[in-house]
Each structure stands twice: as C-alpha cells, then as structure tokens.
Short mmCIF file of N, CA, C and O in Angstrom, two decimals:
data_model
loop_
_atom_site.label_atom_id
_atom_site.label_comp_id
_atom_site.label_asym_id
_atom_site.label_seq_id
_atom_site.Cartn_x
_atom_site.Cartn_y
_atom_site.Cartn_z
N MET A 1 0.81 -1.19 0.00
CA MET A 1 0.00 0.00 0.00
C MET A 1 0.86 1.27 0.00
O MET A 1 0.51 2.24 -0.65
N GLU A 2 1.96 1.22 0.73
CA GLU A 2 2.83 2.38 0.82
C GLU A 2 3.49 2.70 -0.52
O GLU A 2 3.81 3.83 -0.80
N GLY A 3 3.68 1.69 -1.36
CA GLY A 3 4.31 1.91 -2.66
C GLY A 3 3.41 2.66 -3.63
O GLY A 3 3.89 3.25 -4.60
N TYR A 4 2.11 2.64 -3.39
CA TYR A 4 1.17 3.31 -4.28
C TYR A 4 0.99 4.79 -3.97
O TYR A 4 0.55 5.56 -4.82
N LEU A 5 1.33 5.22 -2.78
CA LEU A 5 1.15 6.60 -2.38
C LEU A 5 1.96 7.57 -3.26
O LEU A 5 1.40 8.56 -3.76
N PRO A 6 3.26 7.32 -3.48
CA PRO A 6 4.00 8.24 -4.38
C PRO A 6 3.44 8.27 -5.80
O PRO A 6 3.40 9.32 -6.43
N LEU A 7 2.97 7.13 -6.28
CA LEU A 7 2.37 7.08 -7.60
C LEU A 7 1.09 7.89 -7.65
O LEU A 7 0.85 8.66 -8.59
N ALA A 8 0.27 7.78 -6.62
CA ALA A 8 -0.98 8.55 -6.56
C ALA A 8 -0.69 10.04 -6.49
O ALA A 8 -1.35 10.85 -7.16
N ILE A 9 0.32 10.42 -5.72
CA ILE A 9 0.69 11.83 -5.61
C ILE A 9 1.19 12.35 -6.96
O ILE A 9 0.85 13.46 -7.39
N LEU A 10 1.97 11.55 -7.66
CA LEU A 10 2.48 11.93 -8.98
C LEU A 10 1.35 12.12 -9.98
O LEU A 10 1.32 13.10 -10.73
N VAL A 11 0.39 11.20 -9.98
CA VAL A 11 -0.74 11.29 -10.91
C VAL A 11 -1.59 12.53 -10.62
O VAL A 11 -1.92 13.30 -11.53
N VAL A 12 -1.90 12.76 -9.36
CA VAL A 12 -2.71 13.93 -8.98
C VAL A 12 -1.96 15.22 -9.29
O VAL A 12 -2.53 16.17 -9.83
N GLY A 13 -0.67 15.24 -9.00
CA GLY A 13 0.15 16.42 -9.31
C GLY A 13 0.18 16.72 -10.79
O GLY A 13 0.10 17.89 -11.20
N THR A 14 0.29 15.70 -11.62
CA THR A 14 0.31 15.87 -13.07
C THR A 14 -1.02 16.43 -13.57
O THR A 14 -1.05 17.35 -14.40
N ILE A 15 -2.09 15.89 -13.06
CA ILE A 15 -3.43 16.36 -13.46
C ILE A 15 -3.61 17.82 -13.07
O ILE A 15 -4.07 18.65 -13.88
N VAL A 16 -3.24 18.17 -11.86
CA VAL A 16 -3.37 19.56 -11.39
C VAL A 16 -2.51 20.49 -12.25
O VAL A 16 -2.93 21.59 -12.61
N PHE A 17 -1.29 20.05 -12.58
CA PHE A 17 -0.40 20.87 -13.41
C PHE A 17 -1.03 21.20 -14.75
O PHE A 17 -1.04 22.35 -15.19
N PHE A 18 -1.57 20.18 -15.43
CA PHE A 18 -2.14 20.41 -16.76
C PHE A 18 -3.41 21.24 -16.70
O PHE A 18 -3.66 22.07 -17.59
N ILE A 19 -4.20 21.07 -15.67
CA ILE A 19 -5.40 21.90 -15.52
C ILE A 19 -4.99 23.35 -15.27
O ILE A 19 -5.54 24.28 -15.89
N HIS A 20 -4.02 23.56 -14.40
CA HIS A 20 -3.55 24.92 -14.12
C HIS A 20 -2.95 25.56 -15.36
O HIS A 20 -3.22 26.74 -15.65
N ARG A 21 -2.14 24.81 -16.12
CA ARG A 21 -1.53 25.36 -17.32
C ARG A 21 -2.59 25.72 -18.36
O ARG A 21 -2.50 26.76 -19.01
N GLY A 22 -3.61 24.89 -18.51
CA GLY A 22 -4.69 25.19 -19.45
C GLY A 22 -5.44 26.45 -19.07
O GLY A 22 -5.75 27.29 -19.93
N ASN A 23 -5.71 26.61 -17.77
CA ASN A 23 -6.40 27.82 -17.31
C ASN A 23 -5.52 29.05 -17.49
O ASN A 23 -6.00 30.11 -17.89
N LYS A 24 -4.23 28.92 -17.22
CA LYS A 24 -3.31 30.05 -17.40
C LYS A 24 -3.22 30.42 -18.87
O LYS A 24 -3.19 31.60 -19.21
N ASP A 25 -3.17 29.41 -19.77
CA ASP A 25 -3.14 29.68 -21.20
C ASP A 25 -4.36 30.48 -21.63
O ASP A 25 -4.26 31.44 -22.39
N LYS A 26 -5.53 30.10 -21.13
CA LYS A 26 -6.75 30.83 -21.48
C LYS A 26 -6.67 32.28 -21.04
O LYS A 26 -7.05 33.18 -21.79
N GLN A 27 -6.17 32.52 -19.84
CA GLN A 27 -6.04 33.89 -19.33
C GLN A 27 -5.04 34.69 -20.17
O GLN A 27 -5.31 35.83 -20.54
N VAL A 28 -3.89 34.09 -20.46
CA VAL A 28 -2.86 34.79 -21.22
C VAL A 28 -3.35 35.09 -22.63
O VAL A 28 -3.14 36.20 -23.14
N LEU A 29 -4.02 34.14 -23.27
CA LEU A 29 -4.52 34.35 -24.62
C LEU A 29 -5.59 35.44 -24.64
O LEU A 29 -5.69 36.20 -25.61
N GLN A 30 -6.36 35.55 -23.58
CA GLN A 30 -7.35 36.62 -23.48
C GLN A 30 -6.65 37.99 -23.40
O GLN A 30 -7.08 38.94 -24.04
N VAL A 31 -5.56 38.06 -22.65
CA VAL A 31 -4.80 39.30 -22.55
C VAL A 31 -4.17 39.65 -23.89
O VAL A 31 -4.18 40.81 -24.32
N VAL A 32 -3.63 38.64 -24.60
CA VAL A 32 -3.03 38.87 -25.91
C VAL A 32 -4.09 39.39 -26.88
O VAL A 32 -3.85 40.33 -27.65
N ALA A 33 -5.28 38.79 -26.84
CA ALA A 33 -6.36 39.25 -27.72
C ALA A 33 -6.72 40.71 -27.42
O ALA A 33 -6.93 41.51 -28.33
N GLY A 34 -6.78 41.05 -26.15
CA GLY A 34 -7.07 42.44 -25.78
C GLY A 34 -5.97 43.39 -26.24
O GLY A 34 -6.25 44.51 -26.71
N ALA A 35 -4.72 42.96 -26.12
CA ALA A 35 -3.60 43.80 -26.56
C ALA A 35 -3.64 43.99 -28.08
O ALA A 35 -3.37 45.09 -28.58
N LEU A 36 -3.98 42.93 -28.80
CA LEU A 36 -4.09 43.04 -30.26
C LEU A 36 -5.20 44.01 -30.66
O LEU A 36 -5.02 44.83 -31.55
N PHE A 37 -6.33 43.91 -30.00
CA PHE A 37 -7.46 44.78 -30.30
C PHE A 37 -7.10 46.24 -30.03
O PHE A 37 -7.38 47.13 -30.85
N ALA A 38 -6.44 46.48 -28.88
CA ALA A 38 -6.04 47.84 -28.54
C ALA A 38 -5.02 48.39 -29.55
O ALA A 38 -5.11 49.55 -29.96
N LYS A 39 -4.08 47.54 -29.96
CA LYS A 39 -3.06 47.99 -30.91
C LYS A 39 -3.70 48.29 -32.27
O LYS A 39 -3.33 49.27 -32.92
N ALA A 40 -4.64 47.47 -32.69
CA ALA A 40 -5.31 47.70 -33.98
C ALA A 40 -6.06 49.03 -33.95
O ALA A 40 -6.01 49.81 -34.91
N ASP A 41 -6.75 49.32 -32.86
CA ASP A 41 -7.46 50.60 -32.73
C ASP A 41 -6.50 51.77 -32.71
O ASP A 41 -6.76 52.81 -33.34
N LEU A 42 -5.37 51.62 -32.03
CA LEU A 42 -4.38 52.67 -31.96
C LEU A 42 -3.79 52.95 -33.35
O LEU A 42 -3.65 54.12 -33.75
N LEU A 43 -3.48 51.90 -34.08
CA LEU A 43 -2.94 52.07 -35.43
C LEU A 43 -3.95 52.72 -36.36
O LEU A 43 -3.60 53.57 -37.18
N ALA A 44 -5.21 52.33 -36.23
CA ALA A 44 -6.25 52.93 -37.06
C ALA A 44 -6.42 54.41 -36.73
O ALA A 44 -6.62 55.24 -37.63
N ALA A 45 -6.32 54.75 -35.46
CA ALA A 45 -6.43 56.16 -35.05
C ALA A 45 -5.28 57.00 -35.58
O ALA A 45 -5.44 58.18 -35.85
N ARG A 46 -4.12 56.37 -35.72
CA ARG A 46 -2.96 57.07 -36.27
C ARG A 46 -3.01 57.18 -37.79
O ARG A 46 -2.18 57.83 -38.40
N GLY A 47 -3.96 56.49 -38.40
CA GLY A 47 -4.09 56.52 -39.86
C GLY A 47 -3.28 55.44 -40.56
O GLY A 47 -3.13 55.48 -41.78
N GLU A 48 -2.77 54.49 -39.82
CA GLU A 48 -1.99 53.39 -40.41
C GLU A 48 -2.93 52.21 -40.66
O GLU A 48 -2.89 51.20 -39.95
N GLN A 49 -3.76 52.34 -41.69
CA GLN A 49 -4.81 51.36 -41.96
C GLN A 49 -4.25 49.98 -42.32
O GLN A 49 -4.79 48.96 -41.90
N ARG A 50 -3.17 49.94 -43.11
CA ARG A 50 -2.62 48.66 -43.54
C ARG A 50 -2.11 47.85 -42.34
O ARG A 50 -2.42 46.68 -42.20
N LYS A 51 -1.37 48.51 -41.47
CA LYS A 51 -0.86 47.84 -40.27
C LYS A 51 -2.01 47.44 -39.35
O LYS A 51 -1.99 46.37 -38.74
N SER A 52 -3.02 48.31 -39.26
CA SER A 52 -4.17 48.02 -38.43
C SER A 52 -4.90 46.76 -38.93
O SER A 52 -5.31 45.92 -38.13
N GLU A 53 -5.03 46.63 -40.24
CA GLU A 53 -5.68 45.44 -40.81
C GLU A 53 -4.88 44.17 -40.54
O GLU A 53 -5.45 43.12 -40.27
N GLU A 54 -3.55 44.27 -40.61
CA GLU A 54 -2.70 43.11 -40.30
C GLU A 54 -2.90 42.65 -38.86
O GLU A 54 -3.02 41.45 -38.59
N VAL A 55 -2.96 43.60 -37.94
CA VAL A 55 -3.14 43.27 -36.53
C VAL A 55 -4.54 42.71 -36.31
O VAL A 55 -4.72 41.75 -35.55
N ARG A 56 -5.53 43.26 -37.00
CA ARG A 56 -6.90 42.72 -36.88
C ARG A 56 -6.99 41.29 -37.41
O ARG A 56 -7.72 40.47 -36.87
N GLU A 57 -6.23 40.98 -38.46
CA GLU A 57 -6.19 39.61 -38.98
C GLU A 57 -5.60 38.67 -37.94
O GLU A 57 -6.09 37.56 -37.76
N GLN A 58 -4.55 39.12 -37.24
CA GLN A 58 -3.96 38.29 -36.19
C GLN A 58 -4.95 38.12 -35.04
O GLN A 58 -5.08 37.02 -34.48
N TRP A 59 -5.65 39.19 -34.68
CA TRP A 59 -6.65 39.11 -33.62
C TRP A 59 -7.76 38.12 -34.00
O TRP A 59 -8.17 37.29 -33.19
N HIS A 60 -8.21 38.22 -35.24
CA HIS A 60 -9.26 37.31 -35.72
C HIS A 60 -8.76 35.86 -35.71
O HIS A 60 -9.48 34.94 -35.30
N ALA A 61 -7.52 35.64 -36.16
CA ALA A 61 -6.95 34.29 -36.18
C ALA A 61 -6.84 33.71 -34.77
O ALA A 61 -7.15 32.54 -34.54
N LEU A 62 -6.43 34.54 -33.82
CA LEU A 62 -6.32 34.08 -32.43
C LEU A 62 -7.69 33.70 -31.88
O LEU A 62 -7.85 32.64 -31.28
N ASN A 63 -8.68 34.55 -32.09
CA ASN A 63 -10.03 34.25 -31.60
C ASN A 63 -10.61 33.01 -32.28
O ASN A 63 -11.28 32.19 -31.65
N ARG A 64 -10.35 32.87 -33.57
CA ARG A 64 -10.84 31.69 -34.30
C ARG A 64 -10.18 30.41 -33.80
O ARG A 64 -10.84 29.39 -33.65
N ALA A 65 -8.88 30.47 -33.52
CA ALA A 65 -8.17 29.30 -33.00
C ALA A 65 -8.68 28.92 -31.61
O ALA A 65 -8.87 27.73 -31.30
N ARG A 66 -8.93 29.93 -30.77
CA ARG A 66 -9.48 29.65 -29.45
C ARG A 66 -10.87 29.01 -29.56
O ARG A 66 -11.20 28.08 -28.83
N ALA A 67 -11.67 29.50 -30.49
CA ALA A 67 -13.00 28.93 -30.69
C ALA A 67 -12.91 27.52 -31.25
O ALA A 67 -13.71 26.65 -30.88
N ALA A 68 -11.93 27.27 -32.11
CA ALA A 68 -11.77 25.94 -32.71
C ALA A 68 -11.44 24.90 -31.65
O ALA A 68 -11.90 23.76 -31.73
N LEU A 69 -10.66 25.28 -30.65
CA LEU A 69 -10.33 24.34 -29.58
C LEU A 69 -11.52 24.08 -28.67
O LEU A 69 -11.65 22.99 -28.12
N SER A 70 -12.37 25.07 -28.50
CA SER A 70 -13.53 24.92 -27.61
C SER A 70 -14.68 24.18 -28.27
O SER A 70 -15.55 23.65 -27.59
N ALA A 71 -14.69 24.14 -29.60
CA ALA A 71 -15.80 23.54 -30.33
C ALA A 71 -15.80 22.02 -30.19
O ALA A 71 -14.76 21.39 -30.00
N LYS A 72 -16.97 21.45 -30.27
CA LYS A 72 -17.12 19.99 -30.29
C LYS A 72 -17.85 19.62 -31.56
O LYS A 72 -19.00 19.98 -31.72
N PRO A 73 -17.27 18.98 -32.52
CA PRO A 73 -15.87 18.53 -32.59
C PRO A 73 -14.96 19.71 -32.95
O PRO A 73 -15.41 20.71 -33.53
N LYS A 74 -13.69 19.55 -32.63
CA LYS A 74 -12.71 20.58 -32.96
C LYS A 74 -12.59 20.71 -34.47
O LYS A 74 -12.79 19.75 -35.20
N PHE A 75 -12.30 21.91 -34.95
CA PHE A 75 -12.14 22.11 -36.39
C PHE A 75 -10.85 22.85 -36.66
O PHE A 75 -10.31 23.54 -35.80
N ALA A 76 -10.34 22.68 -37.87
CA ALA A 76 -9.09 23.34 -38.28
C ALA A 76 -9.39 24.74 -38.76
O ALA A 76 -10.44 25.00 -39.37
N ILE A 77 -8.46 25.65 -38.50
CA ILE A 77 -8.61 27.00 -39.01
C ILE A 77 -8.02 27.07 -40.42
O ILE A 77 -7.28 26.18 -40.84
N GLU A 78 -8.35 28.12 -41.15
CA GLU A 78 -7.90 28.26 -42.53
C GLU A 78 -6.39 28.51 -42.58
O GLU A 78 -5.78 28.90 -41.58
N ASP A 79 -5.80 28.31 -43.76
CA ASP A 79 -4.36 28.48 -43.93
C ASP A 79 -3.91 29.90 -43.60
O ASP A 79 -2.89 30.10 -42.95
N ALA A 80 -4.66 30.89 -44.06
CA ALA A 80 -4.30 32.29 -43.80
C ALA A 80 -4.32 32.58 -42.30
O ALA A 80 -3.46 33.29 -41.78
N GLU A 81 -5.31 32.02 -41.60
CA GLU A 81 -5.39 32.22 -40.16
C GLU A 81 -4.25 31.51 -39.45
O GLU A 81 -3.69 32.03 -38.49
N GLN A 82 -3.87 30.32 -39.94
CA GLN A 82 -2.75 29.59 -39.35
C GLN A 82 -1.45 30.38 -39.51
O GLN A 82 -0.65 30.49 -38.58
N ARG A 83 -1.24 30.98 -40.69
CA ARG A 83 -0.04 31.80 -40.92
C ARG A 83 -0.04 33.03 -40.02
O ARG A 83 0.99 33.41 -39.45
N ALA A 84 -1.20 33.68 -39.86
CA ALA A 84 -1.30 34.87 -39.00
C ALA A 84 -1.00 34.49 -37.55
O ALA A 84 -0.32 35.24 -36.84
N LEU A 85 -1.47 33.33 -37.12
CA LEU A 85 -1.22 32.86 -35.76
C LEU A 85 0.27 32.57 -35.56
O LEU A 85 0.84 32.92 -34.53
N GLN A 86 0.90 31.98 -36.56
CA GLN A 86 2.33 31.69 -36.46
C GLN A 86 3.16 32.98 -36.47
O GLN A 86 4.16 33.08 -35.78
N MET A 87 2.74 33.98 -37.27
CA MET A 87 3.43 35.27 -37.27
C MET A 87 3.31 35.95 -35.92
O MET A 87 4.24 36.58 -35.44
N LEU A 88 2.16 35.80 -35.28
CA LEU A 88 1.93 36.40 -33.97
C LEU A 88 2.83 35.77 -32.92
O LEU A 88 3.21 36.43 -31.96
N ALA A 89 3.18 34.51 -33.09
CA ALA A 89 4.01 33.80 -32.11
C ALA A 89 5.49 34.18 -32.20
O ALA A 89 6.31 33.61 -31.51
N SER A 90 5.83 35.16 -33.03
CA SER A 90 7.21 35.65 -33.12
C SER A 90 7.56 36.39 -31.83
O SER A 90 6.78 37.22 -31.35
N THR A 91 8.73 36.12 -31.29
CA THR A 91 9.12 36.76 -30.02
C THR A 91 9.24 38.27 -30.17
O THR A 91 8.88 39.01 -29.25
N PHE A 92 9.72 38.74 -31.31
CA PHE A 92 9.85 40.20 -31.53
C PHE A 92 8.48 40.87 -31.52
O PHE A 92 8.28 41.90 -30.88
N VAL A 93 7.54 40.27 -32.24
CA VAL A 93 6.18 40.83 -32.31
C VAL A 93 5.54 40.84 -30.92
O VAL A 93 4.94 41.83 -30.50
N LEU A 94 5.70 39.74 -30.20
CA LEU A 94 5.09 39.65 -28.87
C LEU A 94 5.73 40.60 -27.87
O LEU A 94 5.05 41.17 -27.03
N GLU A 95 7.03 40.76 -27.95
CA GLU A 95 7.70 41.65 -27.01
C GLU A 95 7.17 43.08 -27.17
O GLU A 95 6.89 43.77 -26.19
N GLU A 96 7.02 43.52 -28.41
CA GLU A 96 6.49 44.86 -28.68
C GLU A 96 5.02 44.96 -28.27
O GLU A 96 4.59 45.95 -27.68
N LEU A 97 4.25 43.91 -28.57
CA LEU A 97 2.81 43.92 -28.30
C LEU A 97 2.50 43.93 -26.81
O LEU A 97 1.60 44.63 -26.36
N MET A 98 3.26 43.16 -26.03
CA MET A 98 2.91 42.93 -24.63
C MET A 98 3.45 43.99 -23.67
O MET A 98 3.26 43.86 -22.47
N ILE A 99 4.08 45.03 -24.19
CA ILE A 99 4.54 46.11 -23.31
C ILE A 99 3.32 46.70 -22.60
O ILE A 99 2.37 47.14 -23.23
N GLY A 100 3.33 46.64 -21.30
CA GLY A 100 2.23 47.17 -20.50
C GLY A 100 1.09 46.19 -20.28
O GLY A 100 0.14 46.50 -19.57
N PHE A 101 1.15 45.00 -20.90
CA PHE A 101 0.05 44.04 -20.74
C PHE A 101 0.47 42.79 -19.97
O PHE A 101 -0.38 42.07 -19.47
N GLY A 102 1.75 42.49 -19.92
CA GLY A 102 2.20 41.29 -19.22
C GLY A 102 3.44 40.72 -19.86
O GLY A 102 4.09 41.35 -20.69
N SER A 103 3.74 39.50 -19.49
CA SER A 103 4.96 38.84 -19.95
C SER A 103 4.83 38.34 -21.38
O SER A 103 3.91 37.59 -21.70
N HIS A 104 5.77 38.74 -22.23
CA HIS A 104 5.75 38.24 -23.60
C HIS A 104 6.20 36.78 -23.63
O HIS A 104 5.87 36.05 -24.55
N LEU A 105 6.93 36.33 -22.61
CA LEU A 105 7.37 34.93 -22.56
C LEU A 105 6.19 33.99 -22.29
O LEU A 105 6.07 32.94 -22.92
N GLU A 106 5.32 34.38 -21.38
CA GLU A 106 4.11 33.59 -21.14
C GLU A 106 3.24 33.57 -22.38
O GLU A 106 2.66 32.54 -22.74
N ALA A 107 3.12 34.72 -23.04
CA ALA A 107 2.32 34.80 -24.27
C ALA A 107 2.92 33.89 -25.34
O ALA A 107 2.19 33.21 -26.06
N TYR A 108 4.25 33.90 -25.46
CA TYR A 108 4.92 33.06 -26.45
C TYR A 108 4.64 31.59 -26.18
O TYR A 108 4.31 30.83 -27.10
N ASP A 109 4.75 31.16 -24.92
CA ASP A 109 4.48 29.77 -24.56
C ASP A 109 3.04 29.38 -24.90
O ASP A 109 2.80 28.33 -25.52
N SER A 110 2.09 30.22 -24.52
CA SER A 110 0.68 29.91 -24.75
C SER A 110 0.36 29.89 -26.25
O SER A 110 -0.35 29.00 -26.73
N LEU A 111 0.88 30.86 -26.99
CA LEU A 111 0.63 30.91 -28.44
C LEU A 111 1.30 29.74 -29.16
O LEU A 111 0.73 29.20 -30.11
N SER A 112 2.47 29.36 -28.72
CA SER A 112 3.15 28.21 -29.33
C SER A 112 2.35 26.93 -29.12
O SER A 112 2.21 26.12 -30.03
N ARG A 113 1.83 26.75 -27.91
CA ARG A 113 1.00 25.57 -27.65
C ARG A 113 -0.28 25.61 -28.49
O ARG A 113 -0.70 24.60 -29.05
N LEU A 114 -0.89 26.79 -28.60
CA LEU A 114 -2.11 26.93 -29.40
C LEU A 114 -1.82 26.62 -30.87
O LEU A 114 -2.58 25.89 -31.51
N ALA A 115 -0.74 27.17 -31.41
CA ALA A 115 -0.38 26.91 -32.80
C ALA A 115 -0.09 25.42 -33.02
O ALA A 115 -0.47 24.84 -34.05
N GLY A 116 0.56 24.79 -32.06
CA GLY A 116 0.84 23.35 -32.16
C GLY A 116 -0.44 22.53 -32.16
O GLY A 116 -0.57 21.57 -32.93
N LYS A 117 -1.39 22.90 -31.32
CA LYS A 117 -2.67 22.18 -31.29
C LYS A 117 -3.42 22.36 -32.60
O LYS A 117 -4.02 21.41 -33.11
N MET A 118 -3.38 23.57 -33.15
CA MET A 118 -4.04 23.81 -34.44
C MET A 118 -3.40 22.98 -35.55
O MET A 118 -4.08 22.45 -36.42
N GLU A 119 -2.08 22.86 -35.51
CA GLU A 119 -1.37 22.07 -36.52
C GLU A 119 -1.73 20.58 -36.38
O GLU A 119 -1.92 19.90 -37.39
N LYS A 120 -1.86 20.10 -35.16
CA LYS A 120 -2.27 18.70 -34.94
C LYS A 120 -3.66 18.43 -35.48
O LYS A 120 -3.92 17.41 -36.10
N ILE A 121 -4.57 19.38 -35.24
CA ILE A 121 -5.94 19.23 -35.74
C ILE A 121 -5.93 19.22 -37.26
O ILE A 121 -6.59 18.40 -37.89
N ARG A 122 -5.14 20.12 -37.86
CA ARG A 122 -5.06 20.20 -39.32
C ARG A 122 -4.51 18.89 -39.90
O ARG A 122 -5.02 18.37 -40.88
N ASN A 123 -3.46 18.35 -39.27
CA ASN A 123 -2.86 17.10 -39.77
C ASN A 123 -3.79 15.91 -39.58
O ASN A 123 -3.80 15.01 -40.40
N ALA A 124 -4.58 15.92 -38.52
CA ALA A 124 -5.52 14.83 -38.28
C ALA A 124 -6.66 14.85 -39.33
O ALA A 124 -7.18 13.80 -39.68
N ARG A 125 -7.02 16.03 -39.80
CA ARG A 125 -8.10 16.16 -40.78
C ARG A 125 -7.63 15.81 -42.20
O ARG A 125 -8.43 15.57 -43.07
N SER A 126 -6.31 15.87 -42.43
CA SER A 126 -5.77 15.62 -43.78
C SER A 126 -5.74 14.16 -44.12
O SER A 126 -5.64 13.29 -43.40
#
C-alpha cells in the first residue's frame, strides 16, 4: 500500500499541473487578444490602416483558433489564419505587443501551444 502513495501523488500532481496550465493559457490568450485589439485601434487612429488590418487579422486568427479548440468537434482554421497565428508567435512581435500588458514569454508559450494544437488538428483532418 505504501508503494502506491508516491504514484498517486504523482498522478494527482500531473493532473493539477495540466489543468492549471490550461487555465493560465486561457487567461494569457485573453490578454493577448485584448492587446491586439487595442493595438489595432491605436494604429487605425494614427491613420496606419494597412498595419491596423494586419493586426486585426492576427486578432481574428487568435479568436478563431481559441473557438476551434472549444468547439465539439474541434475544427481546423484556414491556412491564412494559421499563418497569421504563427506570425503572432514571433518573439519580436510579442515583445512589442505585450509592453504594458504582461509577460511576452508567457504569451509566447501559450501561443506556441495553441499553434501546435491547431497544426495537430489540421494534420488529423488531412
């Protein structure tokens, strides 16, 4: 009986870790979406319509990917949205975007996991 206690603790700890990481990812992605929306509005107010549209495409791709993971059954996002999501996961882009909103490293981790999940869904559908 004593030999099973460490195994039970390990299993429970692993489950708690993944639940916590999933919840943290949702929070971080929500912050990233808000930062993207604010940046798009700021660029539009400055008259930089082309840049504003690019940021809005990234915002749309992020929201679509989040919705795709929540849907039952999960669905793949379009190629253009996948590219926009991958461009958003650039450390340079995130560092600039997340000034004043939080850690760009947490955002990078969450976006990388999201992009990886989207790629898995896409490959499973092919």
